[in-house]
Coordinates of N, CA and C and ligand atoms in Angstrom, one line a residue:
X2 N 2.7 17.1 23.0 CA 3.2 15.9 22.2 C 2.0 15.2 21.6
X3 N 2.2 15.0 20.3 CA 1.1 14.3 19.6 C 1.5 12.9 19.2
X4 N 0.5 12.0 19.0 CA 0.9 10.6 18.7 C 1.5 10.4 17.3
X5 N 2.2 9.3 17.2 CA 2.9 9.0 15.9 C 1.8 8.8 14.8
X6 N 0.7 8.2 15.2 CA -0.4 8.0 14.2 C -0.9 9.4 13.7
X7 N -1.0 10.4 14.6 CA -1.5 11.7 14.2 C -0.5 12.4 13.3
X8 N 0.8 12.3 13.7 CA 1.9 12.9 12.9 C 1.9 12.3 11.5
X9 N 1.7 11.0 11.4 CA 1.7 10.3 10.1 C 0.5 10.8 9.2
X10 N -0.7 11.0 9.9 CA -1.8 11.5 9.1 C -1.6 13.0 8.7
X11 N -1.0 13.8 9.6 CA -0.7 15.2 9.2 C 0.3 15.3 8.1
X12 N 1.3 14.4 8.1 CA 2.2 14.4 7.0 C 1.5 14.0 5.7
X13 N 0.6 13.1 5.8 CA -0.2 12.7 4.5 C -0.9 13.9 4.0
X14 N -1.5 14.7 4.9 CA -2.2 15.9 4.4 C -1.3 16.9 3.9
X15 N -0.1 17.0 4.5 CA 0.9 18.0 4.0 C 1.2 17.6 2.5
X16 N 1.4 16.3 2.3 CA 1.6 15.9 0.9 C 0.4 16.2 0.0
X17 N -0.8 16.0 0.5 CA -2.0 16.3 -0.3 C -2.2 17.8 -0.6
X18 N -1.8 18.6 0.3 CA -1.8 20.1 0.1 C -0.8 20.5 -1.0
X19 N 0.4 19.8 -1.0 CA 1.4 20.1 -2.0 C 0.9 19.6 -3.4
X20 N 0.2 18.4 -3.3 CA -0.4 17.9 -4.6 C -1.5 18.9 -5.1
X21 N -2.3 19.4 -4.2 CA -3.3 20.4 -4.6 C -2.7 21.6 -5.2
X22 N -1.6 22.1 -4.7 CA -0.9 23.2 -5.3 C -0.4 22.8 -6.7
X23 N 0.1 21.6 -6.9 CA 0.5 21.1 -8.2 C -0.7 21.1 -9.2
X24 N -1.8 20.6 -8.7 CA -3.0 20.5 -9.5 C -3.4 21.8 -10.0
X25 N -3.4 22.8 -9.1 CA -3.8 24.2 -9.5 C -2.8 24.9 -10.4
X26 N -1.5 24.6 -10.2 CA -0.5 25.2 -11.0 C -0.6 24.6 -12.5
X27 N -1.0 23.3 -12.6 CA -1.2 22.7 -13.9 C -2.4 23.4 -14.5
X28 N -3.5 23.6 -13.7 CA -4.7 24.2 -14.3 C -4.4 25.7 -14.7
X29 N -3.5 26.4 -14.0 CA -3.2 27.7 -14.3 C -2.4 27.7 -15.7
X30 N -1.5 26.8 -15.9 CA -0.8 26.7 -17.1 C -1.7 26.4 -18.3
X31 N -2.6 25.4 -18.0 CA -3.5 24.9 -19.0 C -4.5 26.1 -19.5
X32 N -5.0 26.8 -18.5 CA -5.9 28.0 -18.8 C -5.1 29.0 -19.7
X33 N -3.9 29.2 -19.3 CA -3.1 30.2 -20.0 C -3.0 29.7 -21.5
X34 N -2.7 28.5 -21.7 CA -2.6 27.9 -23.0 C -3.9 28.1 -23.8
X35 N -5.0 28.0 -23.1 CA -6.3 28.1 -23.8 C -6.6 29.6 -24.0
X36 N -5.8 30.5 -23.6 CA -6.0 31.9 -23.8 C -6.9 32.5 -22.7
X37 N -7.1 31.8 -21.6 CA -8.0 32.3 -20.5 C -7.1 32.8 -19.4
X38 N -6.6 34.0 -19.6 CA -5.6 34.6 -18.7 C -6.3 34.9 -17.3
X39 N -7.5 35.2 -17.3 CA -8.2 35.5 -16.0 C -8.3 34.2 -15.2
X40 N -8.7 33.1 -15.9 CA -8.7 31.8 -15.2 C -7.3 31.4 -14.7
X41 N -6.3 31.7 -15.6 CA -5.0 31.3 -15.2 C -4.5 32.1 -13.9
X42 N -4.9 33.3 -13.8 CA -4.7 34.1 -12.6 C -5.3 33.5 -11.4
X43 N -6.6 33.1 -11.6 CA -7.4 32.6 -10.4 C -6.7 31.3 -9.9
X44 N -6.3 30.4 -10.9 CA -5.7 29.1 -10.4 C -4.3 29.4 -9.9
X45 N -3.6 30.4 -10.3 CA -2.3 30.7 -9.8 C -2.4 31.2 -8.3
X46 N -3.4 32.0 -8.0 CA -3.7 32.4 -6.7 C -4.0 31.2 -5.8
X47 N -4.8 30.3 -6.4 CA -5.2 29.1 -5.7 C -4.0 28.2 -5.3
X48 N -3.1 28.2 -6.3 CA -1.8 27.5 -6.1 C -1.0 28.0 -4.9
X49 N -1.0 29.4 -4.8 CA -0.3 30.0 -3.6 C -1.0 29.7 -2.3
X50 N -2.4 29.7 -2.4 CA -3.1 29.3 -1.1 C -2.8 27.9 -0.7
X51 N -2.7 27.0 -1.6 CA -2.4 25.6 -1.2 C -1.0 25.5 -0.7
X52 N 0.0 26.3 -1.2 CA 1.3 26.3 -0.6 C 1.3 26.8 0.8
X53 N 0.4 27.8 1.1 CA 0.3 28.3 2.4 C -0.3 27.2 3.4
X54 N -1.3 26.4 2.8 CA -1.9 25.4 3.6 C -0.8 24.3 4.0
X55 N -0.1 24.0 3.0 CA 1.0 23.0 3.2 C 2.0 23.5 4.2
X56 N 2.3 24.7 4.1 CA 3.3 25.3 5.1 C 2.7 25.3 6.5
X57 N 1.4 25.5 6.6 CA 0.8 25.4 8.0 C 1.0 24.0 8.6
X58 N 0.7 23.0 7.7 CA 0.9 21.6 8.2 C 2.4 21.4 8.6
X59 N 3.3 21.8 7.8 CA 4.7 21.7 8.0 C 5.1 22.3 9.4
X60 N 4.7 23.5 9.6 CA 5.0 24.2 10.9 C 4.3 23.6 12.1
X61 N 3.1 23.1 11.9 CA 2.4 22.5 13.0 C 3.1 21.2 13.5
X62 N 3.4 20.4 12.5 CA 4.1 19.1 12.8 C 5.4 19.4 13.6
X63 N 6.2 20.3 13.1 CA 7.5 20.7 13.8 C 7.2 21.3 15.2
X64 N 6.2 22.2 15.3 CA 5.9 22.8 16.6 C 5.5 21.7 17.6
X65 N 4.9 20.6 17.1 CA 4.4 19.6 18.0 C 5.5 18.5 18.3
X66 N 6.7 18.9 17.9 CA 7.8 17.9 18.0 C 7.7 16.7 17.2
X67 N 7.0 16.8 16.1 CA 6.8 15.6 15.2 C 7.9 15.7 14.1
X68 N 8.0 14.6 13.4 CA 8.9 14.6 12.3 C 8.2 14.8 10.9
X69 N 8.7 15.8 10.2 CA 8.2 16.0 8.8 C 8.7 15.0 7.9
X70 N 7.8 14.3 7.2 CA 8.2 13.3 6.2 C 7.7 13.7 4.8
X71 N 8.6 14.2 4.0 CA 8.2 14.6 2.6 C 8.2 13.4 1.7
X72 N 7.1 13.2 1.0 CA 7.0 12.1 0.1 C 6.9 12.6 -1.4
X73 N 7.0 11.7 -2.3 CA 6.8 12.0 -3.7 C 5.4 12.6 -4.0
X74 N 5.4 13.7 -4.8 CA 4.1 14.3 -5.1 C 3.6 13.7 -6.5
X75 N 2.4 13.3 -6.5 CA 1.8 12.7 -7.7 C 1.7 13.7 -8.8
X76 N 1.9 13.2 -10.0 CA 1.9 14.1 -11.2 C 0.4 14.5 -11.5
X77 N 0.2 15.8 -11.7 CA -1.2 16.3 -11.9 C -1.6 16.1 -13.4
X78 N -2.9 16.1 -13.6 CA -3.5 16.0 -15.0 C -3.0 17.3 -15.7
X79 N -2.7 17.1 -17.0 CA -2.1 18.2 -17.7 C -3.1 19.0 -18.6
X80 N -4.1 18.3 -19.1 CA -5.0 19.0 -20.0 C -6.5 18.9 -19.7
X81 N -7.2 20.0 -19.8 CA -8.6 20.0 -19.5 C -9.4 20.4 -20.8
X82 N -10.6 19.9 -20.9 CA -11.3 20.1 -22.2 C -11.7 21.6 -22.4
X83 N -12.3 22.2 -21.3 CA -12.8 23.5 -21.4 C -12.8 24.2 -20.0
X84 N -13.3 25.4 -19.9 CA -13.4 26.2 -18.7 C -14.3 25.4 -17.6
X85 N -15.4 24.9 -18.1 CA -16.3 24.2 -17.2 C -15.7 23.0 -16.5
X86 N -14.9 22.2 -17.3 CA -14.3 21.0 -16.8 C -13.3 21.4 -15.7
X87 N -12.6 22.6 -15.9 CA -11.6 23.0 -14.9 C -12.3 23.2 -13.5
X88 N -13.4 23.9 -13.5 CA -14.1 24.2 -12.2 C -14.9 23.0 -11.7
X89 N -15.4 22.1 -12.6 CA -16.0 20.9 -12.2 C -15.0 20.1 -11.4
X90 N -13.8 19.9 -11.9 CA -12.8 19.1 -11.3 C -12.3 19.8 -10.0
X91 N -12.3 21.1 -10.0 CA -11.8 21.9 -8.8 C -12.8 21.6 -7.7
X92 N -14.1 21.6 -8.0 CA -15.0 21.3 -6.9 C -14.9 19.9 -6.4
X93 N -14.7 19.0 -7.3 CA -14.5 17.6 -6.9 C -13.2 17.5 -6.0
X94 N -12.2 18.2 -6.4 CA -10.9 18.1 -5.7 C -11.1 18.7 -4.3
X95 N -11.8 19.9 -4.2 CA -12.0 20.5 -2.9 C -12.8 19.7 -2.0
X96 N -13.8 19.0 -2.5 CA -14.7 18.1 -1.7 C -13.8 17.0 -1.1
X97 N -12.9 16.5 -1.9 CA -12.0 15.4 -1.4 C -11.1 16.0 -0.3
X98 N -10.6 17.2 -0.5 CA -9.8 17.8 0.6 C -10.6 17.9 1.9
X99 N -11.9 18.4 1.8 CA -12.7 18.5 2.9 C -12.9 17.2 3.6
X100 N -13.1 16.1 2.8 CA -13.3 14.8 3.4 C -12.1 14.4 4.2
X101 N -10.9 14.7 3.7 CA -9.6 14.3 4.3 C -9.4 15.2 5.6
X102 N -9.8 16.4 5.6 CA -9.7 17.3 6.8 C -10.7 16.7 7.9
X103 N -11.9 16.4 7.5 CA -12.8 15.8 8.4 C -12.3 14.5 9.0
X104 N -11.6 13.7 8.2 CA -11.1 12.4 8.7 C -10.0 12.7 9.7
X105 N -9.2 13.8 9.4 CA -8.1 14.2 10.4 C -8.7 14.6 11.7
X106 N -9.8 15.4 11.6 CA -10.5 15.9 12.9 C -11.0 14.7 13.6
X107 N -11.6 13.7 12.9 CA -12.1 12.5 13.6 C -11.0 11.8 14.3
X108 N -9.9 11.6 13.6 CA -8.7 10.9 14.2 C -8.2 11.7 15.5
X109 N -8.2 13.0 15.4 CA -7.7 13.8 16.5 C -8.6 13.5 17.8
X110 N -10.0 13.4 17.5 CA -10.9 13.1 18.6 C -10.6 11.7 19.2
X111 N -10.5 10.8 18.2 CA -10.2 9.4 18.7 C -8.9 9.3 19.5
X112 N -7.9 10.1 19.2 CA -6.7 10.1 19.9 C -6.7 11.0 21.1
X113 N -7.9 11.6 21.4 CA -8.0 12.6 22.5 C -7.0 13.7 22.4
X114 N -6.7 14.1 21.1 CA -5.8 15.1 20.8 C -6.6 16.4 20.6
X115 N -7.0 17.1 21.6 CA -7.9 18.2 21.5 C -7.2 19.4 20.9
X116 N -5.9 19.5 21.1 CA -5.1 20.6 20.5 C -5.1 20.5 19.0
X117 N -4.9 19.3 18.5 CA -4.9 19.2 17.0 C -6.3 19.4 16.5
X118 N -7.3 18.9 17.2 CA -8.7 19.0 16.8 C -9.0 20.5 16.7
X119 N -8.6 21.3 17.7 CA -8.9 22.7 17.7 C -8.1 23.4 16.5
X120 N -6.9 23.0 16.3 CA -6.0 23.6 15.3 C -6.7 23.4 13.9
X121 N -7.3 22.2 13.7 CA -7.9 21.9 12.4 C -9.2 22.6 12.1
X122 N -9.8 23.3 13.1 CA -11.0 24.0 12.9 C -10.9 25.1 11.8
X123 N -9.7 25.7 11.8 CA -9.4 26.8 10.8 C -9.6 26.2 9.3
X124 N -9.1 25.0 9.2 CA -9.2 24.3 7.8 C -10.6 23.9 7.5
X125 N -11.4 23.6 8.5 CA -12.8 23.2 8.3 C -13.5 24.4 7.7
X126 N -13.3 25.6 8.4 CA -14.0 26.8 7.9 C -13.5 27.2 6.5
X127 N -12.2 27.1 6.3 CA -11.5 27.4 5.0 C -12.1 26.5 3.9
X128 N -12.3 25.2 4.2 CA -12.9 24.3 3.2 C -14.3 24.7 2.8
X129 N -15.1 25.1 3.8 CA -16.5 25.5 3.5 C -16.5 26.7 2.6
X130 N -15.6 27.7 2.9 CA -15.5 28.9 2.0 C -15.0 28.5 0.6
X131 N -14.0 27.6 0.5 CA -13.5 27.3 -0.8 C -14.6 26.6 -1.6
X132 N -15.2 25.6 -1.0 CA -16.3 24.9 -1.7 C -17.4 25.8 -2.2
X133 N -17.8 26.8 -1.4 CA -18.8 27.7 -1.8 C -18.4 28.6 -2.9
X134 N -17.1 29.1 -2.9 CA -16.6 30.0 -3.9 C -16.5 29.2 -5.3
X135 N -16.0 28.0 -5.2 CA -15.8 27.2 -6.4 C -17.1 26.9 -7.0
X136 N -18.1 26.5 -6.2 CA -19.4 26.1 -6.7 C -20.1 27.3 -7.3
X137 N -19.9 28.5 -6.8 CA -20.4 29.7 -7.4 C -19.9 29.9 -8.8
X138 N -18.6 29.8 -8.9 CA -18.0 30.0 -10.3 C -18.5 28.9 -11.2
X139 N -18.5 27.7 -10.7 CA -19.0 26.5 -11.6 C -20.5 26.8 -12.1
X140 N -21.3 27.3 -11.2 CA -22.7 27.6 -11.5 C -22.8 28.7 -12.6
X141 N -21.9 29.7 -12.4 CA -21.9 30.8 -13.4 C -21.5 30.3 -14.8
X142 N -20.5 29.4 -14.8 CA -20.1 28.8 -16.0 C -21.2 28.0 -16.7
X143 N -21.9 27.3 -15.9 CA -23.0 26.4 -16.4 C -24.1 27.3 -17.1
X144 N -24.3 28.4 -16.4 CA -25.3 29.4 -16.9 C -24.8 30.1 -18.2
X145 N -23.6 30.6 -18.1 CA -23.0 31.4 -19.2 C -22.5 30.6 -20.3
X146 N -22.2 29.3 -20.1 CA -21.6 28.5 -21.1 C -20.1 28.7 -21.1
X147 N -19.4 27.7 -21.8 CA -18.0 27.7 -21.8 C -17.4 28.5 -23.0
X148 N -18.2 29.2 -23.7 CA -17.7 30.0 -24.9 C -18.4 31.3 -24.9
X149 N -17.9 32.2 -25.8 CA -18.6 33.5 -26.1 C -18.5 34.5 -25.0
X150 N -19.5 35.4 -25.0 CA -19.6 36.6 -24.2 C -19.6 36.2 -22.7
X151 N -20.3 35.2 -22.3 CA -20.4 34.8 -20.9 C -19.0 34.4 -20.4
X152 N -18.3 33.6 -21.1 CA -17.0 33.2 -20.7 C -16.1 34.4 -20.6
X153 N -16.2 35.3 -21.6 CA -15.3 36.5 -21.6 C -15.5 37.3 -20.3
X154 N -16.8 37.4 -19.8 CA -17.1 38.1 -18.6 C -16.5 37.4 -17.4
X155 N -16.7 36.1 -17.3 CA -16.2 35.4 -16.2 C -14.7 35.4 -16.1
X156 N -14.1 35.3 -17.3 CA -12.6 35.4 -17.4 C -12.1 36.8 -16.8
X157 N -12.8 37.8 -17.1 CA -12.5 39.2 -16.6 C -12.6 39.2 -15.1
X158 N -13.7 38.6 -14.6 CA -13.9 38.6 -13.2 C -12.8 37.8 -12.4
X159 N -12.4 36.7 -13.0 CA -11.4 35.9 -12.4 C -10.0 36.5 -12.4
X160 N -9.8 37.4 -13.4 CA -8.6 38.2 -13.5 C -8.3 39.1 -12.3
X161 N -9.4 39.4 -11.6 CA -9.2 40.4 -10.5 C -8.8 39.7 -9.1
X162 N -8.8 38.4 -9.1 CA -8.4 37.8 -7.8 C -6.9 38.0 -7.5
X163 N -6.7 38.4 -6.2 CA -5.4 38.7 -5.8 C -5.0 37.8 -4.6
X164 N -3.8 37.3 -4.5 CA -3.4 36.5 -3.3 C -3.2 37.4 -2.1
X165 N -4.0 37.0 -1.1 CA -3.8 37.7 0.2 C -3.5 36.6 1.2
X166 N -2.4 36.6 1.9 CA -2.2 35.5 2.9 C -3.2 35.5 4.0
X167 N -3.9 34.4 4.2 CA -5.0 34.4 5.2 C -4.5 34.7 6.6
X168 N -5.3 35.3 7.4 CA -4.9 35.6 8.8 C -5.3 34.3 9.6
X169 N -4.4 34.0 10.5 CA -4.7 32.8 11.3 C -4.6 33.3 12.8
X170 N -5.8 33.5 13.4 CA -5.8 34.0 14.8 C -5.1 33.1 15.8
X171 N -4.3 33.8 16.6 CA -3.7 33.1 17.7 C -2.7 32.0 17.4
X172 N -2.1 32.0 16.2 CA -1.2 31.0 15.8 C -0.1 31.5 15.0
X173 N 1.1 30.9 15.1 CA 2.2 31.2 14.2 C 2.2 30.3 13.0
X174 N 1.6 29.2 13.1 CA 1.7 28.2 12.1 C 0.6 28.3 11.1
Ligands
FEO205 FE1 -5.9 23.2 0.9 FE2 -8.0 23.9 -1.3 O1 -7.5 22.9 0.2

């Protein structure tokens, strides 16, 4: 049994994961409109990953006998200037997610909720990987520029990303 305060915080993160999915779906659409089909593919895979994260929070709350409370999802930004801005904002967004996951882990410790603290470790590792991947793409874009041959090559690389549902050891959620 977890505290009401913890359930409320987990529900807030469930909403933020859904918002993240929305942000990346908007970026996928915007990339497509810019003619960057590889970028569009990458963001669409990211959208699917965020839905999976949201689903994990949903299942965890229910498994802990908590109440799922779905709130309104904020409207995402619709247009981005160029490919660099897309990844610059993605990195900022992922750093915000990491901050929120750390706050959840701190709250779990405050509440002496070691079960939730342990469950959150998967997200901590996931965030480290996401930040590193996004920073890598952002650095390449900085180097190659947002137009021309460099962009063409990065677009081709991002076209190869495929959604694979992450494995979650020892958990159904
Ligand atoms: Fe669910 Fe990209 O953080």
